[in-house]
Amino acid sequence: PLSNRLYTPAPPQGAMEGQDASPILYVNGKRHVMPEGKAEQTLLAYLRGLGLSGTKLGCGEGGCGACTVMVSNYDRAKGEVQHRAVNACLTPLYACEGTHVITVEGLGTKRGGLHPVQRALAHAHGSQCGFCTPGFVMSMYALLRSKKTKPTELEIEEALGGNLCRCTGYRPILEGFKTFARNAPDSAYSGETINGSADAAANGNGLNGLNGNGHAHLNGNGDAHLDKSKSSTTPICPSTGQPCTNGCGNTPAAKALGAAEDDPITAVREPIFPPELKRRVPQPLAIGGPIATWHRPTTLAGLLALKKAHPDARLVCGNTEVGVEVKFKNMKYPVIVAPTHVPELTEVTVDEDSLVLGASVTLTTLLTTCETLTARLGPVKTSGLVAIKEQLRWFAGPQVRNVSSVGGNVCTASPISDLNPLWIACGATFEVESLDRGARRVAAKDFFKGYRSTDLKPDEVLRCVALPLTAKGEYVREFKQSHRREDDIAIVTAGMRAKFDVVDNVPTVAEISFGFGGMSFKTVSCPKTSAALTGKPWTDETLKLALATLPEDLPMSPDVPGGMCEFRRSLANSFMFKFYVDCCRRLEADGLVRDAVAAAGLDAGDLSAADRFHRPFPSGAQYTQVKDGTTLGQPTMHQSAEVQVTGEAEYADDIAKPVGMLHAALVLSTVPHGKILDIDPAAALATPGVHGFFSAKDVPNNVIGPAVLDEEVFASEYVTCVGHPVGVVVADTQDIALEASRLVRVKYETLPAILNIDEAVAADSYHTWPGFTDHGIEDGDVDVAMAECEAAGRVVEGDARCGGQEHFYLEPMVSLVWCGDNDDLITISSTQAPQKHQKLISSALKIPCNRVVCKTKRLGGGFGGKETRAAFLNVCAAIPAFHMRKPISLVLDRHIDMAITGQRHAFLGKYKVGYSPEGKILALDMMLYNNAGNSLDLSAAIMDRALFHSDGAYKIPNVRVKGRCCKTNLPSNTAFRGFGGPQGVIFAEMWMDRVARKLGQPVEKIRHINLYEEGETCHFGQKMESSQLRACWDEAVAKADIDSRRAAADAFNAANKHRKRGIAATPVKFGISFTALFMNQAGALVHCYLDGTVLVTHGGVEMGQGLHTKVAQICAAELGIETDSVYIAETSTDKVPNASPTAASASSDLYGAAVTDACRQLNERLAPVKARLGPEKSKDFKEVCTAAYFARIDLSAHGWYTTPDLVWEWDGTKGRPFNYFCFGAAVSEVEIDALSGDVNLLRTDIVMDCGDSINPALDVGQVEGGFVQGAGWVALEELKYGDPDHKWIRPGTLFTAGPGSYKIPTANDIPLEFNVTLLHNAPNPRAVASSKAVGEPPFLLANSVFFAIKDAVCAARAGNGLDTDITMDSPATPERVRMACGGPISDVFYDSTNAPAYRAKLTC
C-alpha cells in the first residue's frame, strides 16, 4: 500500500516565547529588520541598497540569472534547512521574511580568500566581462548546498539553465564547475581551501595546483574527511552551524564548503543558517504601505478571509508573473497575498489512483515528486508523471522553478502554458474554495475560459490539483517547441493521452484527450478530434483522420498574434504524428500488441520521430602553444577574474553614489514617425519626488551624431522611431522617475512610416551623405564574365536575407554625470568609446572638451553596442546634470535598452554569380542593402566592411559589389561584433552553397577549390601575405575527419526519416583595422614606481576580452618583470586623449604597440642605470627604479602607435585598407528534427589563426565566445518589429525586448563536442608580439552551423522528394528549419511541392 503523504507541512503554531514580532531576514549571517511600507520592493533592490552590489540587475524579469542569490529556510516538518537559488530581481522582499539570504559577497573575497566555487570558475577562465559571474557562482553554490551528495555533470548543467553568459561560450564555466561532479578527481576540494589557508590556496596554479597535500580525501562512498593531522576538530554543519555529529557534515558538499571551527586562518567560512531562524515560528504578516499591502496568512481560513475581503488581491508565490506585470506592464496591485505558508496549500499526497498537489507546491517540488514516484511506482502508473517531469525539464530556469507554484502556473492561464495542456490531457481536476461557499471541483478542460481568465470566482482560491495516475495501456506524452530548447516560452505546447483496449492484437482507442497551448487565446482541448478517434483502431487511417480533424479543432488566421501561422499548425499535426509513433512503440514494447509498429504502417525509419531529446554533458579539447621563459604566450588568468567571481568588481552602476544624486528616466516616442504637436510635463512635475523635466529647448546645441550630424539629443519637431527620446525626467529615485516619465503627455500628428528594407527601396529612402555612403567596389570585367557564364547556363541568381541581432550585453546602459565647480563635467559610463562621450557632451553643452572627463573602469559586455549609442544616452544625462548642478544617474531597464539602442543591421543581398564547370567562381555581381534605421550612425562604415568581405574567403576574378543604407523609422542600428563582415560573408557562403548543389558536388569541395592562395589579390587590391587560410582549412577538415563523418551522416539519414544530420565546413578571412584610417592610432602612459611596480593607462576599454591582461603581459615582457607587477586601473579621457573606440578587434594591436613604444623609451633611459648596477642587481626592477629615481631619470613614458602602410580611398582605386587578415575554419555537425524544426549541435571543430598568441587562455575564450554568439545569430536569435510582415505587433515597436522573448544561447546550446585549436607556428609579422586579433573573426566561424543546418534540411527535402536548391534566410530558427523541410504534414498548410521552399517572415 502507498504512503498517502509525500509531504505534510508543519501545522501553524504560535510564536515562540520571546520571539521578536518584527519581520526579519538574515543576509550573509547578519540580522536585518525589514523596512515597513515596501511591499513593492524586490530583494534585489534591498540588497543593492545594503551595498551588496555583487548581485546584478541584468533584466528585471528573471531571464538572465545575473541576480541569483541563495535563500535558505527551515522546514519545520522535515526538520532540515532547505536551500534554493532564486532570482532576486523578482523575489519580493517580504517573501524572504524568516529566511537567510546568501549573496556572492557572503562566500569569499579576493583579499580574504576565494570560496572553492569562486576559485574553480576563476581558474577555469570562466569569467570574461564578469557581469554574469556572481549569478553563476550562486547557482552552483546553491546546487552544492541543496544536495546531500555530489551532483552529476548533467545536474550541474541543469542548475545553470537559468543563467546567461554572452562572453564565454559557456564551455569554461561548465569545465570549472565540473570539478564538483561525482566523477571529479578528489583534488577538486582541497584541504587548503576547506581549512581556509589563504597562503596555501593562493600558491595553487589553477585547480590542478590545489592538490590537497593529503589534507582532504574523498572515499569511495563520496564522503569527505579532513585529515586529522591537519585538523582534529569536528566538522561544522553548514545548515545548523553546530558541530556535526550525525554525519551530514561529512557529505561532499558540506565538507567541501565547510571550515573548521577553530581554524586560526579563516579565508573561507561557510555562512551558517542562523539558529534564531530554526527556533522562529512563522506568523501571519500584514505589512501596509503607500503602494501595496503585503499579507502572509498561515491558515487556509485566514487566506480565504483575505480573499473575501479583497477579491481583487493578487496571490503571489514566486512573483514570476506579477513581478513582470508590475515592472513592465505598469500594473498596480494594492493588495498582495502570499499563500506560501498555508499548510493545506503545500501538502503533497498520493493514493492508488491519483496524486494531489497543493496549489503552493513549487514546480521544483513537483519535479522531484514526479521523479520519486516514477522510480517508486513503475512505468504503468506514472506515464503522466513522466510527461510532466519531462516538460518541467525545459520549463524556465531553476531559479524560477524553485519559487513558482503549481497554482500560480495554473491560474495565470497563459495561452502558451507548458503544464496546462498536460493537466487537460491527463484529466486533472482543480479544487477551488471560498470562505462562504466552501470547496468545489472543476475539470481542467473546463477551467480556462478566455485569455488569461479562468473559472475562479473573485473570492475563490485554487486549493489543489488532483492528477489521476495511469493504467496499463494508457500513455501520456508531452510536446513543446520553442525558439530555444532551454528556459524559453513555447511556440506550441501539447499534452496527449490515449488509453487502449486490445482485442485480437488490435489496439482500439478507448479514451483519447488533447491539450494545446500556443494555438488559441487560451489552452484548448480538441473535442472534435477526441470524438472522431474514440473507438477507432490505432491504424494509419486513424492517423489520417486525426491529421485532418486537428486543424478543425485548431483554426488559426494568417495574422494571428504571435505570427508563424503555418508553422504552428504544422507543429500541432507533427506532434500528433509523434504521439501516434510513440503509442505504437510503447504498445509493442509493453507486450500488448505484437508488431504494433508494422501494423500501424510504420517502419524502423519512423521510430526516432518519437524520441525525447536527451543531451549528454558537453566535452571538448583546446589545443594551444604555451611559450616558456616569458610572460607572453602564457595562459594568465584574467586580471579581474578574482574580483569578478567574488562580486567585488565594480561596474558603472556599482560605484558609491555621490551625495545628492538624482535619477533620470527618458520620455520616449510611442509612434514610429510623427510631428510633435505638444509636450505637457505638468502631471510628471506634480509627482512628489520629481525635480525637473528637460527637453530640446534645454539643450544648447541639440544636433549631434557620431559620424554625421543627423540626430538630436531630444526630438524637437519630429520623432522618427518608437523610442526616440523626447525628454528626460529627473527624480529622487529611479522608480519615481520612471513613473513620472509615463505621465508626460506628448501629442503627435502621425506620419507615414517606413519599417523595412523593402519599403525603403520602394520609396527610394536612403541615407545619402557624400563621402560616407553609396560606396561600391569593382574588379575585373563583370559584365563580360557573367555573359559567358550565362551563355553556358552556369549562373545562380537570387536574393538572401539575414536578420539583425541584439547585443544583449549583460550590463545595461549606465551613465553617471556630475558637474564640478567650474562648469566641468565628470562622467562614468558603460562605454567602449569614452572620447565620443566627451566630444558629444562638449558639443551639446557648448563647453570645451577639456572640461569634460569621461571614465570607464570595465564593461559588463559591449560587442559594439556601447560604442556610439551609449554616447547619446550620456548626453541625455549630462543635460540635467549641467543645469541642476546635481549628480545624475541614468540606468536603462533591459527592455528599454533593447528597444532604443539599436542592433546588428539586417541585410538584404541581391546577387548573380557565374561559375565554371569545375565550380570555380568567375563573376559576382551583388547589391547590398542594410536597414540603417532613423539615423546614419555607423551604418555606412558597416556597409563598407560588408563590401570588403563580400568575397568571403574566395578568389573571384570579376567582382562588382555596391551598398545602400536604407533610411527607416526604426531605432538607429549600430556596430556589432564583425561590423558588417558577418553579413557580407554569410551571403558569400549562401551563393557558394547554391553553386555546389547546382553542380551536385560536396559543398566543402567547391569551397576548397575557391580559397585564396598566397599572393593572390582581393577585389579591393590587397594582397594575401603570410596567409594561413589553407592551413586552417586543411587542419580543420582533417581534425574533423569530415569525409568519414559525412558518410556516417548519410547512413544516419538513410535510417531515419524524420531526423536528419548535416555537416558543413566554412572558412574565415577577416581584415583587421578600422576602415576609417584616421582611427588606427593609439596612446598609452607607463609609470614606474620606486617599489618596482608599474601602472599603465591606455585608451582601450576592458569589456571582458582581456585587453588589460594582455597589455599587462606585453608591458611585463618589455620591462622584464612579472605580470603581477603591472596594474591597469581605468580608462579616462584625462589620461589618454582622443582615443579611438575599443572596437574592430584591433585594441590589443594598437594599445599593445603603444605600450611597447613607451617601454622602449623607458628601457632606453634605464639602460645606463642597469649598466652601472650590473647584471645581478639589474634583475631587481625595484632596485633599478630606485637608482633611476636618484639619478633623476624620468620613470614615466608616453607611448604612441599608428598602424603602418594603410591606404584606401573610395575613389575607384585599389589599396590596402587592412593591416593583415585573420584566418580560420570550422566544421560543424547538427541533427535536426524535421517534424519540429528543433536543432541539436553535435560537434564543432575550430582551427583559428591567432599568430603567436599573447594569452592562449584568453584567445580560446574569445574564439569559443565569438563562435557561440555567432551561432546565436545564425540559428537562434530573431528580432521582431512591428512591420508589414508582423502586423500583429504595434508598428515600429520591438516585440522581442527582453530575455522572455529574445533568446540568446544557453549552456544547453553549445556543441556537444567542442574542439578548438589555435594554429601552431604561425607568427604574424605585422602586430605586437607576432600576435593576431581575435575578437571578431571567430564570430564568422558560426557560419558552419548555419550551413550544417541547411545540409540537414536538404537531406530532409530530398527524402520528401523536393528540390534542394533553396534559399534559406538567417537565422535558421525552428520555424525556418521545419517549414523548409516540407513534407506531407506541413503541405496541408503550405504546399512545398508546387511552390518555392517556404521562407518565413523576417524583420529585415
Tab-separated table of N, CA and C in Angstrom, residues 291 301 430 488 849 923 1200 1347:
chain	number	residue	atom	x	y	z
A	291	ILE	N	2.045	52.004	-1.478
A	291	ILE	CA	1.786	51.445	-2.803
A	291	ILE	C	1.020	50.133	-2.718
A	301	ALA	N	-8.120	29.225	6.479
A	301	ALA	CA	-9.218	30.132	6.819
A	301	ALA	C	-8.776	31.580	6.690
A	430	PHE	N	-9.310	20.460	-10.622
A	430	PHE	CA	-8.839	21.531	-9.759
A	430	PHE	C	-9.870	21.751	-8.650
A	488	ASP	N	12.661	28.684	-22.143
A	488	ASP	CA	12.006	29.502	-23.156
A	488	ASP	C	10.517	29.211	-23.139
A	849	CYS	N	36.122	70.640	-24.635
A	849	CYS	CA	36.378	69.234	-24.314
A	849	CYS	C	37.239	69.091	-23.067
A	923	ALA	N	32.508	35.150	-61.546
A	923	ALA	CA	31.976	36.524	-61.510
A	923	ALA	C	30.945	36.628	-60.395
A	1200	TRP	N	53.206	55.789	-28.281
A	1200	TRP	CA	52.309	56.132	-29.394
A	1200	TRP	C	52.497	55.128	-30.519
A	1347	PHE	N	25.166	26.352	-42.211
A	1347	PHE	CA	25.175	25.526	-43.412
A	1347	PHE	C	25.124	24.038	-43.091
